[in-house]
Amino acid sequence: NDTQNGNHWLRLNLITRDNPCLAPQGSGTRVTAYAGDSIQVQVLSSPNTHLSQSEMIVHFGFGEHETVDKIELEWADGRMTTLTDIATNQQMDVVVYHPADLRRDGELDIFDAIAMLQALADEDPIGDIDGNGVVEPLDVTSFVTEFVAGCNN
């Protein structure tokens, strides 16, 4: 099963364990890949049968394309993640956190609020909650909204 044909591929392992709002292993995520003129779409699901389960990996084949121009992941909660200029012929882990989990520890707590204030003071990009490319006081409002909403957004 290791035939060498010169075609390029990419495997995505969606890691959602630190985002309590998403299904395990990214189930339900819509993944769109753009390479040259090619657009491919997959929705990650795991059809179960008696005593078995399919692999929870998104696998794309890209033929002669050595890089993928863009990958858009639309998570089951409606949020988007965009990756650009991805090399092919690799398995890549895509880790997603809750937007208010600034410490990236899988928990929403007071320490994330402290991290938000520090990010604002330092203009650290992790504090750009609204995604406009600038860390500003409005991001604190966005952070509070996300923090309070938890998984009810």
Short mmCIF file of C-alpha atoms in Angstrom, two decimals:
data_model
loop_
_atom_site.label_atom_id
_atom_site.label_comp_id
_atom_site.label_asym_id
_atom_site.label_seq_id
_atom_site.Cartn_x
_atom_site.Cartn_y
_atom_site.Cartn_z
CA ASN A 1 0.00 0.00 0.00
CA ASP A 2 2.98 2.31 -0.39
CA THR A 3 2.86 2.74 -4.16
CA GLN A 4 4.97 5.64 -5.37
CA ASN A 5 3.16 7.42 -8.22
CA GLY A 6 4.38 11.01 -7.83
CA ASN A 7 1.01 12.35 -6.71
CA HIS A 8 0.80 14.57 -3.65
CA TRP A 9 -1.53 14.24 -0.66
CA LEU A 10 -2.34 15.77 2.72
CA ARG A 11 -3.85 14.23 5.84
CA LEU A 12 -5.41 16.42 8.54
CA ASN A 13 -5.87 15.21 12.10
CA LEU A 14 -8.38 17.55 13.77
CA ILE A 15 -7.69 17.85 17.50
CA THR A 16 -10.63 19.30 19.41
CA ARG A 17 -10.07 17.85 22.89
CA ASP A 18 -9.29 21.30 24.34
CA ASN A 19 -12.47 22.90 22.99
CA PRO A 20 -15.46 21.63 24.98
CA CYS A 21 -17.84 23.11 22.40
CA LEU A 22 -16.77 20.79 19.58
CA ALA A 23 -17.37 17.11 18.93
CA PRO A 24 -14.44 14.74 19.51
CA GLN A 25 -11.86 14.63 16.72
CA GLY A 26 -13.64 17.37 14.79
CA SER A 27 -16.63 15.31 13.75
CA GLY A 28 -18.96 17.48 11.67
CA THR A 29 -16.21 19.83 10.48
CA ARG A 30 -16.45 20.93 6.85
CA VAL A 31 -12.99 21.13 5.25
CA THR A 32 -12.43 22.91 1.92
CA ALA A 33 -9.04 22.67 0.23
CA TYR A 34 -7.85 24.91 -2.61
CA ALA A 35 -4.85 23.92 -4.77
CA GLY A 36 -4.46 25.68 -8.09
CA ASP A 37 -7.79 25.39 -9.91
CA SER A 38 -8.86 22.44 -7.76
CA ILE A 39 -11.39 22.79 -4.93
CA GLN A 40 -12.17 19.79 -2.75
CA VAL A 41 -14.68 19.60 0.09
CA GLN A 42 -15.06 16.96 2.79
CA VAL A 43 -17.18 16.79 5.92
CA LEU A 44 -15.52 14.73 8.62
CA SER A 45 -17.77 12.00 9.91
CA SER A 46 -17.23 8.54 11.21
CA PRO A 47 -19.74 5.99 10.02
CA ASN A 48 -19.79 3.22 12.56
CA THR A 49 -20.56 -0.37 11.77
CA HIS A 50 -20.72 -3.40 14.00
CA LEU A 51 -17.38 -3.62 15.85
CA SER A 52 -15.62 -1.04 13.67
CA GLN A 53 -15.16 2.66 13.02
CA SER A 54 -13.59 4.61 10.16
CA GLU A 55 -10.40 6.60 10.67
CA MET A 56 -11.10 10.17 11.83
CA ILE A 57 -8.61 11.78 9.45
CA VAL A 58 -9.35 14.05 6.50
CA HIS A 59 -7.36 12.83 3.48
CA PHE A 60 -6.98 14.85 0.27
CA GLY A 61 -5.17 13.94 -2.93
CA PHE A 62 -3.66 16.84 -4.89
CA GLY A 63 -2.07 15.19 -7.91
CA GLU A 64 0.90 17.27 -9.08
CA HIS A 65 0.34 20.18 -6.63
CA GLU A 66 3.19 20.33 -4.11
CA THR A 67 1.49 22.93 -1.93
CA VAL A 68 -2.09 23.65 -0.97
CA ASP A 69 -2.99 27.32 -1.41
CA LYS A 70 -5.64 27.41 1.30
CA ILE A 71 -7.60 25.17 3.63
CA GLU A 72 -10.77 26.43 5.30
CA LEU A 73 -12.15 24.54 8.27
CA GLU A 74 -15.70 25.32 9.29
CA TRP A 75 -16.10 23.77 12.71
CA ALA A 76 -19.43 22.38 13.88
CA ASP A 77 -19.99 25.51 16.01
CA GLY A 78 -19.75 27.74 12.90
CA ARG A 79 -16.29 29.18 13.62
CA MET A 80 -13.69 29.21 10.85
CA THR A 81 -9.99 28.41 10.74
CA THR A 82 -7.95 29.21 7.62
CA LEU A 83 -4.54 27.73 6.82
CA THR A 84 -2.45 28.93 3.89
CA ASP A 85 0.51 27.64 1.85
CA ILE A 86 0.59 24.12 3.27
CA ALA A 87 3.16 21.64 2.03
CA THR A 88 1.73 18.34 0.79
CA ASN A 89 2.88 14.78 1.58
CA GLN A 90 2.43 15.14 5.33
CA GLN A 91 0.01 14.44 8.13
CA MET A 92 -0.77 17.68 9.92
CA ASP A 93 -2.37 18.15 13.33
CA VAL A 94 -4.86 21.04 13.45
CA VAL A 95 -5.53 22.00 17.07
CA VAL A 96 -8.50 24.22 17.91
CA TYR A 97 -9.23 25.92 21.22
CA HIS A 98 -12.19 27.87 22.51
CA PRO A 99 -11.62 31.55 21.54
CA ALA A 100 -11.55 32.64 25.21
CA ASP A 101 -9.06 29.91 26.22
CA LEU A 102 -6.02 32.16 25.84
CA ARG A 103 -3.81 29.92 27.98
CA ARG A 104 -4.61 26.99 25.65
CA ASP A 105 -5.20 24.57 28.53
CA GLY A 106 -8.76 23.45 27.71
CA GLU A 107 -10.30 25.41 30.58
CA LEU A 108 -12.06 28.77 30.75
CA ASP A 109 -11.06 30.44 34.00
CA ILE A 110 -9.87 33.65 35.63
CA PHE A 111 -6.36 33.00 34.35
CA ASP A 112 -7.62 33.43 30.78
CA ALA A 113 -9.05 36.84 31.77
CA ILE A 114 -5.65 37.81 33.18
CA ALA A 115 -4.01 36.57 29.97
CA MET A 116 -6.41 38.74 27.95
CA LEU A 117 -5.46 41.86 29.88
CA GLN A 118 -1.76 41.02 29.50
CA ALA A 119 -2.24 40.45 25.76
CA LEU A 120 -3.91 43.84 25.48
CA ALA A 121 -1.07 45.53 27.37
CA ASP A 122 1.59 43.74 25.27
CA GLU A 123 -0.35 43.93 22.00
CA ASP A 124 0.13 40.15 21.78
CA PRO A 125 -1.71 38.72 18.72
CA ILE A 126 -3.31 36.01 20.87
CA GLY A 127 -5.53 38.79 22.24
CA ASP A 128 -6.99 39.57 18.81
CA ILE A 129 -10.30 37.90 19.65
CA ASP A 130 -12.31 39.59 16.90
CA GLY A 131 -9.73 38.63 14.27
CA ASN A 132 -9.25 42.07 12.74
CA GLY A 133 -5.45 41.96 13.05
CA VAL A 134 -5.23 44.52 15.88
CA VAL A 135 -5.25 43.94 19.63
CA GLU A 136 -7.46 46.70 21.01
CA PRO A 137 -9.94 47.37 23.83
CA LEU A 138 -12.81 46.01 21.70
CA ASP A 139 -11.10 42.62 21.90
CA VAL A 140 -11.71 42.68 25.66
CA THR A 141 -15.43 43.05 24.96
CA SER A 142 -15.26 40.17 22.48
CA PHE A 143 -13.33 38.09 25.01
CA VAL A 144 -15.93 38.70 27.74
CA THR A 145 -18.73 37.78 25.33
CA GLU A 146 -16.99 34.52 24.38
CA PHE A 147 -16.03 33.74 27.97
CA VAL A 148 -19.56 34.25 29.33
CA ALA A 149 -21.20 32.40 26.44
CA GLY A 150 -19.01 29.33 26.88
CA CYS A 151 -20.47 26.84 24.40
CA ASN A 152 -23.74 28.71 23.90
CA ASN A 153 -22.51 30.92 21.05
#
